[in-house]
Structure formats: C-alpha cells, structure tokens
C-alpha cells in the first residue's frame, strides 16, 4: 500500500501542512521538526508526487554525517567540532552510524533518496568509499574527515600522521634512546603506513625493523604486541605505538615484564585521548587535532554549499607532541 502524506504526518506527530512545508523546504519549520519528518519519510519510503514537492538540494539547512560507530576514542571530539560549526550557522546534523552493517547503510541510503540533507560529512566506514564517491559524482557535496591515506576524489581533512610519527622518533632520540621499537596499527590503514614511514625515516639507524609488531588499535592488542617484542629477547629502550590505546597496552605489558617506564623503556603514543594523561606514568603522545578536524571539515562543507570551490588537495591540520612522564623531556 502506498504511504500517504497523512501517514507521514501521523508518525512524525505533526500536521499534513507541516509535512508539506518540509517537503517544499519552507524556512518556517524548526530544524528538529524538519529532521524528524525527513526521518519518517526515509523510513517509510514515502514518495511525494511531482506536484507536491520541489526537493532541491541546498535548502534543508541540515548536514548528514556518516561514521563507522561512536566507540572510537576520538570520535566524540570530531563530532563536537562539527556540531560547534553547524549550530553557529543554524544547521542541523543528521548522524548515521553503520553499527548494523548493511541494515544501517540501507537506512542511510533512504535518507539520501529523500534528500534529507544538503551535504555529507564522512568518517569512512569500511567498504563504502566507492558508494560515497558515486554520491559525490552525482552532485552531493561531500567532505571526508581523516582520509586514512585513501586520498579520495573529493574534499577531505586529514592530519600530519607522518610528521607526528617523525616528531615521536626525534623526541626519543633526544632522550638518548638508541634502540627503538614500534607497535603499528593494522597494515591496511593509510595512517599505519604514514606513521610507519614517518617514524622509520626520522629514527634512522636507531630503529630496527625487526622490532616491529602489528597491533589492532586496542589496549589488548598493544599488550600482545609488546609481549611479542619482549619474546624476541632483543633489547630496546624506546617504543612508539600508533595510537594511545595500544600505548596503554604497551605500558601494561612492560609493567608485567618488570620493565620500568621511562627508566628502562620510554613510551610514546598517538592521538592524545583523555586516558593519556591518567595512565601510570602519564603518556607522552602525539596529539591528533580531532576537534579541529571536525571544525575544518564542517566549515569546508558549508563553504562548498555556499558556492565556493572546495580545495583539490586535502586540508592537513597539524599534529603536536604532548610530553608527559612516559617519555619526559631531558
């Protein structure tokens, strides 16, 4: 049975007139109500007649955002940066995750079909890049946050993964560390490749590629990786972990093995998530500017919606080294 405008109004708890105003992008419907109506339209598959609506992009005052999930430690900072910019400009945010895989993506596609947002911000979920690229090529403005080394054919905001890793290596060398180990993220990630290259290049002869173990960006993965390195019985006095959660696992593993940080081994992480300053000892880390990346991406997207030509190259927001007790300054 065909869904009617009356059914949409009933589910959205508004009048048919309000639904009609949302469909015709009238500016006198508040953002929260408009989003609710568009969510019902997407969920029910309601298709208005050609005479009932003029759904032109750029008039919903809503930005969509697609992310893998909300459990990544730095995702909250990204979202805060995005929302700060959007709220200041009078835009609403329609957030989608892919926690339920294809089911979640299908729901997102319904919102796309319903023209529920003017443009899209993206922290790329797995296996969605080709689909998002097709949306961009079809006219939907898109900005990616954290390109993970993929360098898509649309605007993106990234951070200086290679430079941040190089700064970590340089700091360990300044401390007089001469045998450096590294716990990497999964090899498929662009940030893993960039951080590996940056650290390797700056550490030079102090880094032995044999003292590398691959982790999975989790605390348990970091502990397993450092246990793998310890089992090689090859001495090292500094460790760079590709994110803070793995660095915390490295601290756990070193402590269990009777190694003292930083006296025996200095440890540096990457991200500067909230736990970093509360570890024992507090973690020296490379700060990834997550909130600033969200702000920059939202600003770029709104400028694109206003008619400005987006940059062809990724906008790089620089990292910075945060020195704490796990690798203190000399």
C-alpha positions as semicolon CSV with decimal commas, in nm:
position;residue;x (nm);y (nm);z (nm)
1;X;0,000;0,000;0,000
2;X;0,130;0,344;-0,092
3;X;0,232;0,557;0,206
4;X;0,034;0,880;0,223
5;X;0,126;1,223;0,350
6;X;-0,129;1,170;0,627
7;X;0,061;0,861;0,745
8;X;0,388;1,056;0,744
9;X;0,224;1,333;0,947
10;X;0,084;1,085;1,200
11;X;0,418;0,913;1,253
12;X;0,607;1,240;1,279
13;X;0,344;1,383;1,516
14;X;0,286;1,691;1,302
15;X;0,016;1,821;1,069
16;X;-0,001;1,746;0,697
17;X;0,068;2,114;0,640
18;X;0,397;2,084;0,827
19;X;0,496;1,780;0,620
20;X;0,417;1,976;0,306
21;X;0,627;2,269;0,425
22;X;0,919;2,037;0,495
23;X;0,884;1,877;0,152
24;X;0,885;2,220;-0,008
25;X;1,175;2,336;0,210
26;X;0,991;2,624;0,366
27;X;1,209;2,801;0,617
28;X;0,946;2,837;0,889
29;X;0,977;2,479;1,022
30;X;1,230;2,438;1,303
31;X;1,529;2,216;1,230
32;X;1,443;1,940;1,479
33;X;1,091;1,901;1,340
34;X;1,216;1,901;0,982
35;X;1,471;1,631;1,062
36;X;1,203;1,418;1,230
37;X;0,974;1,450;0,930
38;X;1,253;1,359;0,689
39;X;1,347;1,057;0,900
40;X;0,987;0,932;0,877
41;X;0,989;0,992;0,501
42;X;1,308;0,789;0,471
43;X;1,187;0,509;0,699
44;X;0,851;0,469;0,526
45;X;0,974;0,514;0,172
46;X;0,717;0,788;0,115
47;X;0,746;0,937;-0,234
48;X;0,568;1,268;-0,288
49;X;0,412;1,346;-0,621
50;X;0,600;1,575;-0,854
51;X;0,343;1,849;-0,798
52;X;0,365;1,827;-0,421
53;X;0,733;1,898;-0,372
54;X;1,035;2,076;-0,511
55;X;1,315;1,894;-0,331
56;X;1,617;2,091;-0,445
57;X;1,945;2,029;-0,269
58;X;2,090;2,306;-0,057
59;X;1,769;2,411;0,118
60;X;1,720;2,172;0,407
61;X;1,962;2,350;0,643
62;X;2,074;2,003;0,750
63;X;2,409;1,827;0,708
64;X;2,436;1,449;0,709
65;X;2,725;1,269;0,874
66;X;2,820;0,905;0,821
67;X;3,061;0,735;1,064
68;X;3,155;0,371;1,139
69;X;3,035;0,400;1,501
70;X;3,070;0,610;1,811
71;X;3,311;0,390;2,007
72;X;3,634;0,523;1,853
73;X;3,803;0,722;2,133
74;X;3,849;1,040;1,927
75;X;3,507;1,038;1,756
76;X;3,341;1,250;2,026
77;X;3,591;1,531;1,968
78;X;3,530;1,518;1,593
79;X;3,154;1,539;1,645
80;X;3,192;1,829;1,888
81;X;3,394;2,023;1,634
82;X;3,135;1,955;1,364
83;X;2,838;2,050;1,580
84;X;3,004;2,370;1,704
85;X;3,031;2,498;1,347
86;X;2,690;2,378;1,229
87;X;2,498;2,515;1,527
88;X;2,666;2,854;1,491
89;X;2,546;2,865;1,129
90;X;2,192;2,746;1,200
91;X;2,233;2,397;1,051
92;X;2,104;2,070;1,193
93;X;2,305;1,746;1,197
94;X;2,165;1,410;1,086
95;X;2,408;1,146;1,220
96;X;2,430;0,792;1,080
97;X;2,641;0,500;1,201
98;X;2,690;0,160;1,039
99;X;2,678;-0,040;1,361
100;X;2,436;-0,286;1,198
101;X;2,619;-0,322;0,869
102;X;2,404;-0,341;0,558
103;X;2,088;-0,262;0,752
104;X;2,237;0,065;0,872
105;X;2,364;0,151;0,525
106;X;2,020;0,085;0,375
107;X;1,867;0,331;0,619
108;X;2,129;0,588;0,525
109;X;2,053;0,534;0,156
110;X;1,686;0,609;0,225
111;X;1,784;0,944;0,373
112;X;1,993;1,012;0,064
113;X;1,696;0,929;-0,159
114;X;1,471;1,156;0,047
115;X;1,716;1,446;0,007
116;X;1,723;1,468;0,385
117;X;2,044;1,674;0,393
118;X;2,228;1,926;0,180
119;X;2,576;1,778;0,207
120;X;2,763;1,494;0,376
121;X;3,049;1,474;0,624
122;X;3,219;1,136;0,634
123;X;3,446;0,933;0,858
124;X;3,472;0,643;0,619
125;X;3,307;0,317;0,730
126;X;3,462;0,003;0,576
127;X;3,378;-0,071;0,213
128;X;3,176;0,245;0,149
129;X;3,423;0,464;-0,041
130;X;3,305;0,367;-0,390
131;X;2,942;0,432;-0,294
132;X;3,023;0,770;-0,140
133;X;3,229;0,858;-0,446
134;X;2,926;0,785;-0,665
135;X;2,713;1,017;-0,449
136;X;2,973;1,292;-0,487
137;X;2,991;1,240;-0,862
138;X;2,611;1,256;-0,868
139;X;2,616;1,605;-0,719
140;X;2,609;1,556;-0,343
141;X;2,871;1,775;-0,171
142;X;3,095;1,551;0,043
143;X;3,388;1,617;0,276
144;X;3,582;1,331;0,434
145;X;3,737;1,359;0,780
146;X;4,058;1,156;0,832
147;X;4,122;1,028;0,480
148;X;4,326;0,735;0,620
149;X;4,562;0,766;0,328
150;X;4,294;0,694;0,067
151;X;4,304;1,043;-0,087
152;X;3,950;1,032;-0,231
153;X;3,839;1,226;-0,535
154;X;3,650;1,475;-0,322
155;X;3,748;1,724;-0,047
156;X;3,899;1,589;0,272
157;X;4,054;1,696;0,601
158;X;4,348;1,495;0,732
159;X;4,624;1,528;0,989
160;X;5,002;1,503;0,962
161;X;5,044;1,136;1,051
162;X;5,395;1,113;0,905
163;X;5,516;1,434;1,070
164;X;5,367;1,335;1,406
165;X;5,544;0,999;1,396
166;X;5,868;1,168;1,295
167;X;5,835;1,402;1,594
168;X;5,793;1,099;1,820
169;X;6,114;0,944;1,684
170;X;6,304;1,271;1,716
171;X;6,195;1,307;2,079
172;X;6,311;0,955;2,166
173;X;6,647;1,025;2,004
174;X;6,676;1,349;2,201
175;X;6,630;1,144;2,519
176;X;6,932;0,937;2,419
177;X;6,735;0,626;2,324
178;X;6,925;0,418;2,072
179;X;6,716;0,102;2,024
180;X;6,364;0,191;1,914
181;X;6,068;-0,043;1,869
182;X;5,729;0,024;1,711
183;X;5,377;-0,116;1,760
184;X;5,183;-0,044;1,443
185;X;4,817;-0,037;1,356
186;X;4,670;-0,281;1,101
187;X;4,864;-0,273;0,774
188;X;4,553;-0,193;0,566
189;X;4,515;0,154;0,721
190;X;4,669;0,450;0,545
191;X;4,755;0,611;0,879
192;X;4,955;0,299;0,968
193;X;5,162;0,334;0,653
194;X;5,214;0,707;0,709
195;X;5,309;0,671;1,075
196;X;5,544;0,384;0,999
197;X;5,719;0,578;0,723
198;X;5,748;0,893;0,932
199;X;5,893;0,712;1,233
200;X;6,128;0,495;1,028
201;X;6,265;0,791;0,834
202;X;6,333;1,005;1,142
203;X;6,466;0,725;1,363
204;X;6,720;0,612;1,100
205;X;6,969;0,361;1,241
206;X;6,813;0,368;1,589
207;X;6,511;0,179;1,457
208;X;6,544;-0,193;1,389
209;X;6,261;-0,314;1,158
210;X;6,279;-0,646;1,342
211;X;6,150;-0,460;1,648
212;X;5,808;-0,406;1,488
213;X;5,485;-0,576;1,591
214;X;5,142;-0,520;1,441
215;X;4,855;-0,436;1,675
216;X;4,485;-0,370;1,624
217;X;4,441;-0,024;1,782
218;X;4,311;-0,181;2,108
219;X;4,465;-0,194;2,455
220;X;4,479;-0,575;2,449
221;X;4,637;-0,562;2,104
222;X;4,906;-0,328;2,233
223;X;4,989;-0,558;2,523
224;X;5,003;-0,862;2,294
225;X;5,235;-0,673;2,056
226;X;5,482;-0,569;2,326
227;X;5,483;-0,924;2,464
228;X;5,573;-1,041;2,112
229;X;5,864;-0,797;2,103
230;X;5,985;-0,892;2,450
231;X;5,980;-1,258;2,349
232;X;6,240;-1,185;2,079
233;X;6,497;-1,113;2,354
234;X;6,627;-0,816;2,155
235;X;6,693;-0,511;2,370
236;X;6,506;-0,185;2,310
237;X;6,479;0,133;2,516
238;X;6,201;0,322;2,336
239;X;5,861;0,230;2,191
240;X;5,630;0,423;1,960
241;X;5,272;0,291;1,946
242;X;5,043;0,404;1,664
243;X;4,761;0,502;1,899
244;X;4,711;0,569;2,268
245;X;4,503;0,261;2,343
246;X;4,784;0,037;2,219
247;X;5,035;0,252;2,410
248;X;4,839;0,185;2,730
249;X;4,861;-0,187;2,648
250;X;5,236;-0,144;2,599
251;X;5,262;0,009;2,947
252;X;5,066;-0,289;3,085
253;X;5,297;-0,539;2,916
254;X;5,617;-0,368;3,020
255;X;5,496;-0,342;3,379
256;X;5,408;-0,713;3,383
257;X;5,757;-0,794;3,248
258;X;5,926;-0,591;3,522
259;X;6,039;-0,311;3,289
260;X;6,023;0,042;3,431
261;X;5,885;0,332;3,225
262;X;6,057;0,559;3,141
263;X;6,383;0,446;3,306
264;X;6,415;0,119;3,112
265;X;6,186;0,199;2,820
266;X;6,035;0,530;2,708
267;X;5,689;0,506;2,551
268;X;5,506;0,740;2,312
269;X;5,152;0,702;2,178
270;X;4,940;0,881;1,919
271;X;4,603;1,066;1,946
272;X;4,608;1,229;2,294
273;X;4,274;1,084;2,400
274;X;4,150;1,157;2,752
275;X;4,305;0,847;2,911
276;X;4,657;0,953;2,807
277;X;4,710;1,195;3,096
278;X;4,573;0,948;3,352
279;X;4,794;0,645;3,283
280;X;5,077;0,543;3,518
281;X;5,303;0,705;3,418
282;X;5,115;0,971;3,221
283;X;5,157;0,908;2,849
284;X;5,368;1,117;2,616
285;X;5,179;1,123;2,287
286;X;5,129;1,287;1,951
287;X;4,811;1,494;1,967
288;X;4,577;1,435;1,675
289;X;4,364;1,753;1,642
290;X;4,031;1,570;1,622
291;X;3,807;1,858;1,722
292;X;3,985;2,097;1,488
293;X;3,947;1,844;1,206
294;X;3,571;1,832;1,265
295;X;3,554;2,211;1,268
296;X;3,759;2,239;0,949
297;X;3,553;1,979;0,764
298;X;3,221;2,137;0,860
299;X;3,349;2,482;0,761
300;X;3,471;2,346;0,427
301;X;3,137;2,178;0,354
302;X;2,932;2,487;0,438
303;X;3,159;2,699;0,216
304;X;3,101;2,447;-0,064
305;X;2,724;2,471;-0,011
306;X;2,755;2,849;-0,031
307;X;2,909;2,822;-0,376
308;X;3,281;2,826;-0,303
309;X;3,506;2,585;-0,492
310;X;3,650;2,330;-0,247
311;X;4,026;2,270;-0,239
312;X;4,161;1,993;-0,461
313;X;4,423;1,882;-0,208
314;X;4,344;1,755;0,144
315;X;4,345;2,017;0,417
316;X;4,606;1,899;0,668
317;X;4,559;2,001;1,032
318;X;4,897;1,952;1,204
319;X;4,972;1,726;1,498
320;X;5,172;1,831;1,804
321;X;5,383;1,642;2,057
322;X;5,249;1,637;2,415
323;X;5,531;1,549;2,657
324;X;5,442;1,367;2,979
325;X;5,610;1,123;3,218
326;X;5,635;0,813;2,995
327;X;5,896;0,996;2,784
328;X;5,979;1,317;2,975
329;X;6,193;1,593;2,836
330;X;6,557;1,587;2,943
